[in-house]
Structures are given as C-alpha cells and as structure tokens.
Short mmCIF file of C-alpha atoms and ligand atoms in Angstrom, two decimals:
data_model
loop_
_atom_site.label_atom_id
_atom_site.label_comp_id
_atom_site.label_asym_id
_atom_site.label_seq_id
_atom_site.Cartn_x
_atom_site.Cartn_y
_atom_site.Cartn_z
CA UNK A 135 135.39 74.70 129.77
CA UNK A 136 137.13 71.59 129.19
CA UNK A 137 137.32 70.02 126.21
CA UNK A 138 137.31 66.85 128.01
CA UNK A 139 133.88 67.59 130.01
CA UNK A 140 132.18 69.07 127.35
CA UNK A 141 129.66 67.72 125.04
CA UNK A 142 131.13 68.32 121.67
CA UNK A 143 131.00 64.63 119.96
CA UNK A 144 133.53 65.32 117.08
CA UNK A 145 133.91 62.76 114.31
CA UNK A 146 136.91 61.79 112.34
CA UNK A 147 135.65 62.39 109.16
CA UNK A 148 132.85 63.97 107.24
CA UNK A 149 129.22 62.22 107.43
CA UNK A 150 128.61 60.68 104.06
CA UNK A 151 125.34 61.60 104.10
CA UNK A 152 125.52 65.69 104.09
CA UNK A 153 126.28 66.76 100.81
CA UNK A 154 127.11 70.94 101.81
CA UNK A 155 129.65 72.36 103.49
CA UNK A 156 127.18 73.19 106.33
CA UNK A 157 125.74 70.34 107.16
CA UNK A 158 129.20 68.17 107.10
CA UNK A 159 130.81 70.51 109.35
CA UNK A 160 127.48 70.86 111.60
CA UNK A 161 127.91 67.13 112.06
CA UNK A 162 131.49 66.43 112.18
CA UNK A 163 131.89 68.84 115.60
CA UNK A 164 128.32 67.87 116.65
CA UNK A 165 126.65 71.11 116.60
CA UNK A 166 123.07 69.41 115.65
CA UNK A 167 121.95 65.66 115.79
CA UNK A 168 119.05 64.46 113.40
CA UNK A 169 115.85 63.22 115.76
CA UNK A 170 113.72 62.01 112.76
CA UNK A 171 113.58 63.32 109.01
CA UNK A 172 114.47 67.11 108.51
CA UNK A 173 113.86 67.58 112.61
CA UNK A 174 116.90 68.07 114.74
CA UNK A 175 118.33 68.21 118.54
CA UNK A 176 120.62 71.21 118.85
CA UNK A 177 123.72 70.15 121.12
CA UNK A 178 125.49 72.45 122.92
CA UNK A 179 128.42 74.10 120.26
CA UNK A 180 125.10 74.75 117.84
CA UNK A 181 122.78 75.71 120.70
CA UNK A 182 125.10 78.58 121.90
CA UNK A 183 125.61 79.51 118.11
CA UNK A 184 121.99 79.76 117.41
CA UNK A 185 121.07 81.66 120.84
CA UNK A 186 123.73 84.46 119.74
CA UNK A 187 122.42 84.99 116.54
CA UNK A 188 119.07 84.91 118.76
CA UNK A 189 120.57 87.37 120.44
CA UNK A 190 121.46 89.98 118.00
CA UNK A 191 118.20 89.36 115.60
CA UNK A 192 116.23 90.01 118.70
CA UNK A 193 118.37 93.67 119.68
CA UNK A 194 117.98 94.74 116.11
CA UNK A 195 114.30 94.42 116.69
CA UNK A 196 114.02 96.22 119.67
CA UNK A 197 116.16 98.91 117.62
CA UNK A 198 113.73 99.74 115.48
CA UNK A 199 110.37 99.68 118.10
CA UNK A 200 109.16 96.51 117.71
CA UNK A 201 107.45 94.85 120.92
CA UNK A 202 108.55 91.08 121.87
CA UNK A 203 105.56 88.77 122.32
CA UNK A 204 105.51 84.84 122.61
CA UNK A 205 102.42 82.80 120.51
CA UNK A 206 102.42 79.27 120.73
CA UNK A 207 103.92 76.64 118.96
CA UNK A 208 100.40 74.70 118.81
CA UNK A 209 97.17 76.45 116.72
CA UNK A 210 93.39 76.20 116.47
CA UNK A 211 92.54 75.80 112.88
CA UNK A 212 89.57 78.08 113.72
CA UNK A 213 91.87 81.20 112.27
CA UNK A 214 92.80 79.44 109.76
CA UNK A 215 89.56 78.99 107.99
CA UNK A 216 88.38 82.20 108.69
CA UNK A 217 91.52 83.57 106.86
CA UNK A 218 90.72 81.21 104.00
CA UNK A 219 94.72 79.21 104.26
CA UNK A 220 93.40 75.91 105.60
CA UNK A 221 92.83 74.71 102.94
CA UNK A 222 95.33 76.29 100.62
CA UNK A 223 98.10 75.72 102.79
CA UNK A 224 98.02 72.11 101.63
CA UNK A 225 100.51 68.99 103.10
CA UNK A 226 102.90 71.32 104.01
CA UNK A 227 101.05 71.70 107.21
CA UNK A 228 101.29 69.24 110.40
CA UNK A 229 97.68 68.44 111.11
CA UNK A 230 96.74 67.13 114.91
CA UNK A 231 93.83 66.31 116.58
CA UNK A 232 93.07 66.58 120.25
CA UNK A 233 91.65 64.67 122.46
CA UNK A 234 88.21 66.46 121.99
CA UNK A 235 88.95 65.68 118.47
CA UNK A 236 89.69 69.69 117.69
CA UNK A 237 91.72 70.27 114.39
CA UNK A 238 94.67 71.79 115.50
CA UNK A 239 98.22 72.55 113.68
CA UNK A 240 101.60 73.09 114.67
CA UNK A 241 101.95 76.76 113.72
CA UNK A 242 103.97 77.16 110.22
CA UNK A 243 103.72 80.78 110.49
CA UNK A 244 101.61 83.59 112.76
CA UNK A 245 99.90 85.93 110.20
CA UNK A 246 96.40 83.98 111.43
CA UNK A 247 97.27 83.76 115.44
CA UNK A 248 98.70 87.46 115.48
CA UNK A 249 95.92 88.99 113.69
CA UNK A 250 93.27 87.27 116.22
CA UNK A 251 95.55 88.47 119.20
CA UNK A 252 95.17 91.70 117.31
CA UNK A 253 91.64 92.53 117.02
CA UNK A 254 90.51 91.32 120.34
CA UNK A 255 92.35 94.63 122.01
CA UNK A 256 93.28 97.20 119.12
CA UNK A 257 89.95 99.34 118.09
CA UNK A 258 91.60 102.56 117.08
CA UNK A 259 93.87 104.50 114.89
CA UNK A 260 95.44 105.89 117.73
CA UNK A 261 97.30 102.73 118.69
CA UNK A 262 98.96 102.52 115.78
CA UNK A 263 101.32 101.67 114.41
CA UNK A 264 101.49 98.06 116.47
CA UNK A 265 104.57 96.07 115.67
CA UNK A 266 105.05 92.89 117.27
CA UNK A 267 107.57 89.86 116.94
CA UNK A 268 108.17 86.51 118.52
CA UNK A 269 111.15 84.06 117.96
CA UNK A 270 109.28 80.71 118.08
CA UNK A 271 109.96 77.36 115.95
CA UNK A 272 107.54 76.66 113.35
CA UNK A 273 107.20 73.37 111.27
CA UNK A 274 106.52 72.71 107.88
CA UNK A 275 106.14 69.60 106.39
CA UNK A 276 108.63 70.04 103.65
CA UNK A 277 108.31 67.23 100.79
CA UNK A 278 112.16 67.59 100.35
CA UNK A 279 113.72 68.57 103.77
CA UNK A 280 117.81 68.40 102.93
CA UNK A 281 120.47 70.22 103.78
CA UNK A 282 120.20 69.63 107.40
CA UNK A 283 119.02 72.56 108.81
CA UNK A 284 118.95 74.88 105.89
CA UNK A 285 115.80 73.27 104.83
CA UNK A 286 114.41 71.14 107.56
CA UNK A 287 110.66 70.56 109.05
CA UNK A 288 110.99 72.39 112.55
CA UNK A 289 112.83 75.32 112.37
CA UNK A 290 113.46 78.49 114.30
CA UNK A 291 112.08 81.79 112.75
CA UNK A 292 111.52 85.37 113.91
CA UNK A 293 108.29 86.55 112.76
CA UNK A 294 106.77 90.24 113.31
CA UNK A 295 103.59 91.69 111.94
CA UNK A 296 102.73 95.50 111.25
CA UNK A 297 99.46 96.88 111.97
CA UNK A 298 98.90 99.99 109.59
CA UNK A 299 96.04 102.43 109.41
CA UNK A 300 97.12 103.45 105.36
CA UNK A 301 99.38 102.16 102.78
CA UNK A 302 101.36 104.68 103.48
CA UNK A 303 101.94 104.34 106.86
CA UNK A 304 102.84 100.57 106.29
CA UNK A 305 105.08 101.17 103.73
CA UNK A 306 106.96 103.03 106.62
CA UNK A 307 106.86 100.14 108.72
CA UNK A 308 108.11 97.28 105.57
CA UNK A 309 111.18 100.03 104.93
CA UNK A 310 112.00 100.18 108.89
CA UNK A 311 112.15 96.29 108.66
CA UNK A 312 113.78 96.88 105.22
CA UNK A 313 116.64 98.79 107.35
CA UNK A 314 116.40 96.93 110.28
CA UNK A 315 117.28 93.72 108.17
CA UNK A 316 120.56 95.30 106.67
CA UNK A 317 121.62 96.01 109.77
CA UNK A 318 120.77 92.35 111.34
CA UNK A 319 122.96 90.47 108.49
CA UNK A 320 125.91 92.98 108.70
CA UNK A 321 126.42 92.44 112.54
CA UNK A 322 126.42 89.01 111.85
CA UNK A 323 129.30 89.43 109.25
CA UNK A 324 127.28 88.59 106.34
CA UNK A 325 126.14 90.59 102.65
CA UNK A 326 122.63 90.08 102.31
CA UNK A 327 121.15 91.43 99.58
CA UNK A 328 117.45 92.24 99.33
CA UNK A 329 115.76 90.81 96.43
CA UNK A 330 112.44 91.38 94.50
CA UNK A 331 110.87 87.81 95.32
CA UNK A 332 107.09 86.54 94.99
CA UNK A 333 105.21 86.25 98.08
CA UNK A 334 104.02 82.41 97.84
CA UNK A 335 102.13 81.28 100.36
CA UNK A 336 102.00 84.07 102.31
CA UNK A 337 100.25 86.38 99.21
CA UNK A 338 100.43 90.23 99.19
CA UNK A 339 101.63 92.69 96.40
CA UNK A 340 105.04 93.23 97.70
CA UNK A 341 108.28 91.51 99.03
CA UNK A 342 111.77 91.03 99.68
CA UNK A 343 114.17 88.25 99.91
CA UNK A 344 117.16 89.03 101.73
CA UNK A 345 119.80 86.90 100.09
CA UNK A 346 123.66 85.51 100.76
CA UNK A 347 125.51 84.16 97.92
CA UNK A 348 126.73 80.73 97.91
CA UNK A 349 127.09 78.05 95.48
CA UNK A 350 124.71 75.70 97.36
CA UNK A 351 122.08 77.88 97.84
CA UNK A 352 118.72 77.27 96.79
CA UNK A 353 118.06 80.20 95.29
CA UNK A 354 118.72 81.83 92.11
CA UNK A 355 119.42 85.03 91.81
CA UNK A 356 120.15 87.97 89.11
CA UNK A 357 121.86 91.11 90.38
CA UNK A 358 123.77 94.22 89.17
CA UNK A 359 126.82 94.00 91.07
CA UNK A 360 126.90 97.60 92.44
CA UNK A 361 124.15 96.56 94.82
CA UNK A 362 127.06 95.00 96.77
CA UNK A 363 128.90 98.53 97.07
CA UNK A 364 125.40 99.93 99.12
CA UNK A 365 125.75 100.79 102.98
CA UNK A 366 122.83 101.87 105.60
CA UNK A 367 124.87 104.00 106.88
CA UNK A 368 123.57 107.23 106.80
CA UNK A 369 119.76 105.99 107.06
CA UNK A 370 117.62 107.27 109.88
CA UNK A 371 114.17 105.82 111.30
CA UNK A 372 112.34 108.62 109.82
CA UNK A 373 110.21 108.37 106.63
CA UNK A 374 112.03 110.20 104.13
CA UNK A 375 115.24 108.89 105.03
CA UNK A 376 114.21 105.44 104.92
CA UNK A 377 112.14 105.71 101.42
CA UNK A 378 115.54 106.84 100.62
CA UNK A 379 117.24 103.95 101.37
CA UNK A 380 114.89 101.69 99.84
CA UNK A 381 115.18 103.54 96.58
CA UNK A 382 119.05 103.77 96.47
CA UNK A 383 118.77 99.61 96.74
CA UNK A 384 115.73 99.61 94.50
CA UNK A 385 117.73 101.16 91.60
CA UNK A 386 119.87 98.26 90.70
CA UNK A 387 117.91 94.93 89.53
CA UNK A 388 118.08 92.55 91.75
CA UNK A 389 115.59 89.84 91.62
CA UNK A 390 114.94 85.92 92.35
CA UNK A 391 114.59 83.60 88.76
CA UNK A 392 110.56 83.96 89.91
CA UNK A 393 110.78 87.69 89.11
CA UNK A 394 113.36 87.39 86.66
CA UNK A 395 112.96 88.93 83.06
CA UNK A 396 115.62 88.50 80.46
CA UNK A 397 114.98 91.71 78.43
CA UNK A 398 114.76 93.97 81.75
CA UNK A 399 118.05 92.21 83.21
CA UNK A 400 119.85 93.08 79.98
CA UNK A 401 118.11 96.29 79.21
CA UNK A 402 118.64 97.66 82.98
CA UNK A 403 122.62 95.70 83.65
CA UNK A 404 125.30 96.43 81.51
CA UNK A 405 127.29 93.22 80.65
CA UNK A 406 130.05 93.88 83.01
CA UNK A 407 127.82 94.36 86.00
CA UNK A 408 125.94 91.73 85.57
CA UNK A 409 125.87 88.70 87.83
CA UNK A 410 123.96 85.32 87.82
CA UNK A 411 124.40 83.27 90.77
CA UNK A 412 122.75 81.44 93.88
CA UNK A 413 122.57 82.44 97.32
CA UNK A 414 120.70 81.67 100.76
CA UNK A 415 117.32 83.33 101.66
CA UNK A 416 118.18 83.94 104.90
CA UNK A 417 114.77 86.69 105.39
CA UNK A 418 111.93 87.61 103.70
CA UNK A 419 109.47 90.01 104.45
CA UNK A 420 106.21 90.76 103.02
CA UNK A 421 103.23 93.59 102.16
CA UNK A 422 99.84 92.32 101.70
CA UNK A 423 97.78 94.80 102.84
CA UNK A 424 94.13 93.94 104.45
CA UNK A 425 94.73 90.03 102.77
CA UNK A 426 93.96 88.79 107.02
CA UNK A 427 92.20 91.53 108.32
CA UNK A 428 89.71 91.74 106.18
CA UNK A 429 88.24 88.31 106.18
CA UNK A 430 89.15 87.97 110.27
CA UNK A 431 87.98 91.55 111.00
CA UNK A 432 90.50 93.71 112.07
CA UNK A 433 89.58 97.11 112.21
CA UNK A 434 89.96 100.17 113.27
CA UNK A 435 88.16 103.12 114.07
CA UNK A 436 89.00 106.62 111.96
CA UNK A 437 89.56 110.08 112.74
CA UNK A 438 86.05 110.54 110.65
CA UNK A 439 84.41 108.29 112.70
CA UNK A 440 84.54 105.35 109.65
CA UNK A 441 86.51 102.40 109.81
CA UNK A 442 88.76 100.36 108.07
CA UNK A 443 90.88 96.89 107.97
CA UNK A 444 93.92 97.46 109.37
CA UNK A 445 97.15 96.89 106.64
CA UNK A 446 99.42 94.54 107.52
CA UNK A 447 102.68 93.05 106.59
CA UNK A 448 104.78 90.23 107.60
CA UNK A 449 108.71 89.89 108.06
CA UNK A 450 110.63 86.53 108.74
CA UNK A 451 114.25 85.67 109.49
CA UNK A 452 115.31 81.68 109.28
CA UNK A 453 117.19 81.99 113.18
CA UNK A 454 118.23 78.05 112.76
CA UNK A 455 119.22 78.41 108.86
CA UNK A 456 121.27 81.20 109.67
CA UNK A 457 123.51 78.94 111.43
CA UNK A 458 124.08 77.45 108.13
CA UNK A 459 124.33 80.33 106.40
CA UNK A 460 127.45 81.38 108.24
CA UNK A 461 129.15 78.12 107.64
CA UNK A 462 128.18 78.51 104.00
CA UNK A 463 129.89 81.69 104.20
CA UNK A 464 132.98 81.50 106.49
CA UNK A 465 134.05 77.69 106.47
CA UNK A 466 137.11 77.19 104.05
CA UNK A 467 136.44 73.60 103.26
CA UNK A 468 139.50 72.95 101.58
CA UNK A 469 141.62 73.60 104.82
CA UNK A 470 138.80 72.54 106.91
CA UNK A 471 139.20 75.56 109.05
CA UNK A 472 136.01 77.76 110.25
CA UNK A 473 136.15 81.08 112.07
CA UNK A 474 132.92 82.18 113.36
CA UNK A 475 131.97 85.82 113.72
CA UNK A 476 133.39 86.85 117.37
CA UNK A 477 129.28 88.15 117.28
CA UNK A 478 128.40 84.57 117.01
CA UNK A 479 131.28 82.33 118.01
CA UNK A 480 130.52 79.34 120.44
CA UNK A 481 133.63 80.28 121.92
CA UNK A 482 135.94 83.71 121.86
CA UNK A 483 139.25 81.56 122.07
CA UNK A 484 140.73 78.35 122.01
CA UNK A 485 143.52 77.33 124.77
CA UNK A 486 145.77 75.00 123.09
CA UNK A 487 148.51 73.51 125.83
CA UNK A 488 150.70 70.45 124.94
CA UNK A 489 150.03 68.04 127.55
CA UNK A 490 152.94 65.63 128.41
CA UNK A 491 152.10 62.33 130.74
CA UNK A 492 154.44 63.84 133.47
CA UNK A 493 154.02 67.19 133.53
CA UNK A 494 151.39 69.75 133.65
CA UNK A 495 152.73 73.07 133.12
CA UNK A 496 151.16 73.63 130.23
CA UNK A 497 148.03 72.91 131.56
CA UNK A 498 148.40 74.97 134.99
CA UNK A 499 149.09 78.19 132.64
CA UNK A 500 146.40 77.09 130.57
CA UNK A 501 144.19 77.40 133.84
CA UNK A 502 145.42 80.55 134.63
CA UNK A 503 145.17 82.05 131.40
CA UNK A 504 140.92 80.55 131.07
CA UNK A 505 140.44 82.31 134.84
CA UNK A 506 142.02 85.67 133.81
CA UNK A 507 139.89 85.78 130.68
CA UNK A 508 136.87 84.60 132.61
CA UNK A 509 137.35 87.65 134.35
CA UNK A 510 137.51 89.75 131.69
CA UNK A 511 134.17 88.17 129.93
CA UNK A 512 135.83 86.29 127.70
CA UNK A 513 134.15 82.93 127.02
CA UNK A 514 137.36 79.73 126.65
CA UNK A 515 137.83 76.72 125.93
CA UNK A 516 140.68 74.56 127.04
CA UNK A 517 141.90 71.57 125.06
CA UNK A 518 143.25 69.12 127.90
CA UNK A 519 143.19 66.15 125.92
CA UNK A 520 146.17 64.22 125.71
CA UNK A 521 146.36 63.64 122.01
CA UNK A 522 148.77 65.25 119.45
CA UNK A 523 149.19 68.42 119.12
CA UNK A 524 148.52 68.76 115.56
CA UNK A 525 145.02 66.82 116.09
CA UNK A 526 144.11 69.52 118.45
CA UNK A 527 144.76 72.00 116.23
CA UNK A 528 142.76 70.73 113.69
CA UNK A 529 139.85 70.35 116.27
CA UNK A 530 139.63 73.26 117.36
CA UNK A 531 140.19 75.11 113.74
CA UNK A 532 136.68 73.06 113.06
CA UNK A 533 135.08 74.21 116.46
CA UNK A 534 135.86 77.90 115.20
CA UNK A 535 136.65 79.80 117.72
CA UNK A 536 138.16 82.89 116.07
CA UNK A 537 141.43 83.27 118.36
CA UNK A 538 143.61 80.44 119.11
CA UNK A 539 146.80 80.61 122.28
CA UNK A 540 148.93 78.13 122.09
CA UNK A 541 151.22 76.86 124.87
CA UNK A 542 154.09 74.69 123.89
CA UNK A 543 156.76 72.55 125.74
CA UNK A 544 158.85 75.51 126.89
CA UNK A 545 156.90 78.82 127.76
CA UNK A 546 158.60 82.01 126.99
CA UNK A 547 157.73 83.97 130.43
CA UNK A 548 155.21 86.35 130.04
CA UNK A 549 154.85 86.68 125.93
CA UNK A 550 152.08 83.94 124.83
CA UNK A 551 151.58 82.78 121.39
CA UNK A 552 148.47 84.14 119.72
CA UNK A 553 146.48 83.45 116.99
CA UNK A 554 143.85 85.18 115.01
CA UNK A 555 142.75 82.04 112.95
CA UNK A 556 143.67 82.78 109.39
CA UNK A 557 146.77 85.09 110.24
CA UNK A 558 150.18 84.48 111.60
CA UNK A 559 150.55 83.79 115.24
CA UNK A 560 152.59 86.42 117.02
CA UNK A 561 153.89 86.62 120.45
CA UNK A 562 152.03 88.79 122.73
CA UNK A 563 151.13 89.45 126.45
CA UNK A 564 147.90 87.96 127.98
CA UNK A 565 147.04 92.14 128.46
CA UNK A 566 147.37 92.33 125.23
CA UNK A 567 145.12 89.39 124.10
CA UNK A 568 142.11 90.38 126.37
CA UNK A 569 142.58 93.96 124.97
CA UNK A 570 141.85 92.86 121.39
CA UNK A 571 139.01 90.20 121.75
CA UNK A 572 137.39 92.77 124.09
CA UNK A 573 137.36 95.61 121.33
CA UNK A 574 136.43 93.15 118.41
CA UNK A 575 133.28 92.15 121.07
CA UNK A 576 132.35 95.56 121.42
CA UNK A 577 132.30 96.55 117.95
CA UNK A 578 130.41 93.58 117.09
C1 P5A B 123 107.55 86.18 107.42
C2 P5A B 123 107.39 86.27 108.81
C3 P5A B 123 107.20 84.00 106.43
O1 P5A B 123 106.69 82.73 106.76
N1 P5A B 123 105.37 85.17 107.82
C4 P5A B 123 106.13 85.35 108.98
C5 P5A B 123 106.33 85.10 106.68
N2 P5A B 123 108.26 83.81 105.60
S1 P5A B 123 108.87 82.73 104.62
O2 P5A B 123 109.78 83.21 103.70
O3 P5A B 123 107.81 81.61 104.47
O4 P5A B 123 109.91 82.36 106.14
C6 P5A B 123 110.65 83.51 106.92
C7 P5A B 123 112.32 82.78 106.92
O5 P5A B 123 112.27 81.57 107.20
C8 P5A B 123 113.17 80.65 107.09
N3 P5A B 123 112.70 79.32 106.55
C9 P5A B 123 113.42 78.32 106.97
N4 P5A B 123 114.35 77.81 107.75
C10 P5A B 123 114.82 76.28 107.71
N5 P5A B 123 113.82 75.98 106.79
C11 P5A B 123 112.93 75.73 106.04
N6 P5A B 123 112.48 74.75 105.64
C12 P5A B 123 112.44 77.36 106.10
N7 P5A B 123 111.61 77.79 105.50
C13 P5A B 123 111.31 79.13 105.76
C14 P5A B 123 113.97 81.29 106.03
O6 P5A B 123 115.04 81.99 106.01
C15 P5A B 123 112.63 82.39 105.34
O7 P5A B 123 113.30 83.71 104.57
#
C-alpha cells in the first residue's frame, strides 16, 4: 500500500480536544473519526487494528470450547421486563419504538437475549455445559462519554455466556474464562491483572475485572506487586488445574476501589509489595447463578427427574477499548513513537524511500521489496510521498508499524537499512528481514 493512496488522514499537531494519549494518537493518525458524542467511525488504520484484536479474542474463545453465535444489536423490551432489568437499567439504555409502537432497545449487554435463546432449545442437563459468545456492537448512553473510544456510547464487545447444571460446574466454566482472558491479554502484549470487583447492573456474587496499569485509567486499584510475577504456563483446561491457577492469583490481594478495605490491605500486603495505582478495565467476568434463568424460566431436567434453573455467568472483553488500551500501554508520548505489537499492528513494516524529483531509484527498490514481502505474507506500507526524510520518519513513527526499512540515496548493494522501532538500525539482507518478521508473527 502506498501512503499517498491510503486513507490515513494525519494531523500535524495533537488535537486539543483529546486529553489522553490514546485519544490524541487515534485522532492524529486518523484511526477514528467522531460522528457524534461518544460515537465513532473506524477508519482503515483503526479498523485494521481492531479486527486483528478481534481475531485473537476469537481464537482464544474457540480454544476453550466456546461456540460463536451472532445476536442482533436491537432487542425487544419484553425479555428485559421478564428479567426485571428494563426499569433497573435506567438512563444508560437507549430505548427505541418501532412503527408498530413496540418498545425496542439497542442492546447494552445480552444476558436476557442469550437466556431466551437457551431456554427455547436446551432442556436436559445432558446438553450442559453450554458456552456461547458473540462479538457485537453495544450501546450505553453513558452520561459522560470521554477519552475517545475508551468510554464511549457505541462500542465493540466480545460477550460470552455460560450455562451449567450446578455451582461447581459453573465455577469450572468461570475458571476457563479466567484462564482464557489471561492468555488473550498476554497475546496482545499486555499484562492484565484479575481484580476482585463489584458486579453493578449485571449482578451476582462473584466477579473479576481484568485491568492493565495506566495512569490515565479510570479504575483505582490496590494490589500486591507479586501478582505480576505469576504466569498461566502450567495451567491446563481441567478442573483442578484451573482451581489451582485461580487460587494462585487470589492469594495476592488485588482489588478495585469498590472492594478496597484498608485494614485488610495493610494486614495482607507488606509495605514493599503494596501498589496503589490506576488502570484500564479491558475485561470483566461475572457469576450470577440463577439471576436471569429463574425469572425467565430457563431450567433443565436433572438426572433424578427433578428440574432446576441453570447456573449462569457472563464474560466481557472490550474489543474496541483494547485499541486505546494498547496505545496507553505502548505509546511513547514524549518522543511521539508508537510501536504496535506485531500481532495487531496495522502494518508489519514501513518502507521509507528517499524520493528525489528526477530519480526513481529508491522508489523502484521500495516497490521490489514490497512485492517480495507480500509473497511472504508481510504487510508493508510504502511512503511514496516527496516529503522530506525527517517528516516521513516522524509520520511512520506515529503509524506504528514495528519495523522500518529506510532506503537512502545510495543503496548499498543487497544490504538494507533495517530498524526495529525503538532499537538501533542494522544493515541486513532482505531475506533476513523476512525471517525476523516471520518468526515474530508466528510467535504471536
Ligand atoms: C459481561 C459480558 C458486561 O457487560 N455482560 C456481558 C457483562 N460487562 S461490562 O463490564 O459491563 O463490560 C464488559 C467490557 O466492555 C468494555 N466496556 C466499554 N468499552 C468502551 N466504552 C464503554 N462505555 C464500555 N463499557 C464497557 C470494558 O472493557 C468492559 O470490561
């Protein structure tokens, strides 16, 4: 792709309306465009990143055996009246009337709708567990949408739902998602910490928020630093192994401010291990037993002939919010350098040729390199403009492809100037560049 032909509307300076670095960068490099308060269009660069995040989220859901469905954005109010949440949800719900005067709404979440789907088909414990997810737009009429796509009104969420026969089985499902979330965020190159949290309008007794550290985050957290040393490497998708993994995480005090108790924190965490800071909530999981299945009559036949309401949980990941969260974690604001993790980068590599009016040598060489990279499934962007060299580098540093090839006036035979963003450049052959990038892509 040539930068001259791409739809990447770059701004010279930071837009003044943006208060945090992710919002600034996203507007600056034209990843998004606001269409009305808290509602955004996703332009090519932003869309590419979001779709790559979505792919990883999807793969990790499939890996634990969750089945993908797609529910609509518009729901009927009927099911929300059945669960009792139609009134409770309040002003955040966008209510709509259709031409027959029926009360509809733009779904802020899908517990009711998925319970309705479940109850119409599943009648026996033999079909359990059922784990279902979809990735779909949500709408919440937030009172103060802010920070761009971080807290907006329309946003893209992966939401999964589990249906089990008993509390014990439901706990197993919960733990599968717990593990899957840790793996998902790791693949996105983020350290997300599970923290005991309140359940708010979703309800239930057990809940964890997955939080990445960032000064600009909206969640205040209190944690034991040792939790950062844990890994999920030895966890298997099996009941006891998952229980142990969760115990391992829960042994260290880690809570959001709603759950914070000063005396407990001070009793359980030595002074040197205490960390009080802020973070961004990128995922949130809930266990709420029969909160929805009971009022909505979602029950199954049990082995002895009795019936019981299924035990449910729900599990969300903010797919669109993650775009901003990765920027918050990776963008070097001072030097104006972004380096996307290769797994979600809008381009794998930027080719930056020095272009003189009457000499096409560098651009010709860039074109050849591009074709060779393309053959190897490496997605490159060429800056074919005749801007000066330093402004080209500046622009590519903002776009954030993790690698760059710089083609100066005199090219040096078969050796190319190659740079991993944030590191020194080196002179190497194209074949080695392909090898380095391919290896990184496979790993991620
Ligand atoms: C879990 C899945 C739920 O809605 N029901 C279905 C449960 N949880 S939640 O915590 O309310 O949302 C899940 C994740 O969605 C992201 N998110 C948002 N992203 C951008 N703008 C918003 N206004 C917004 N609200 C929620 C968060 O990442 C959250 O963890």
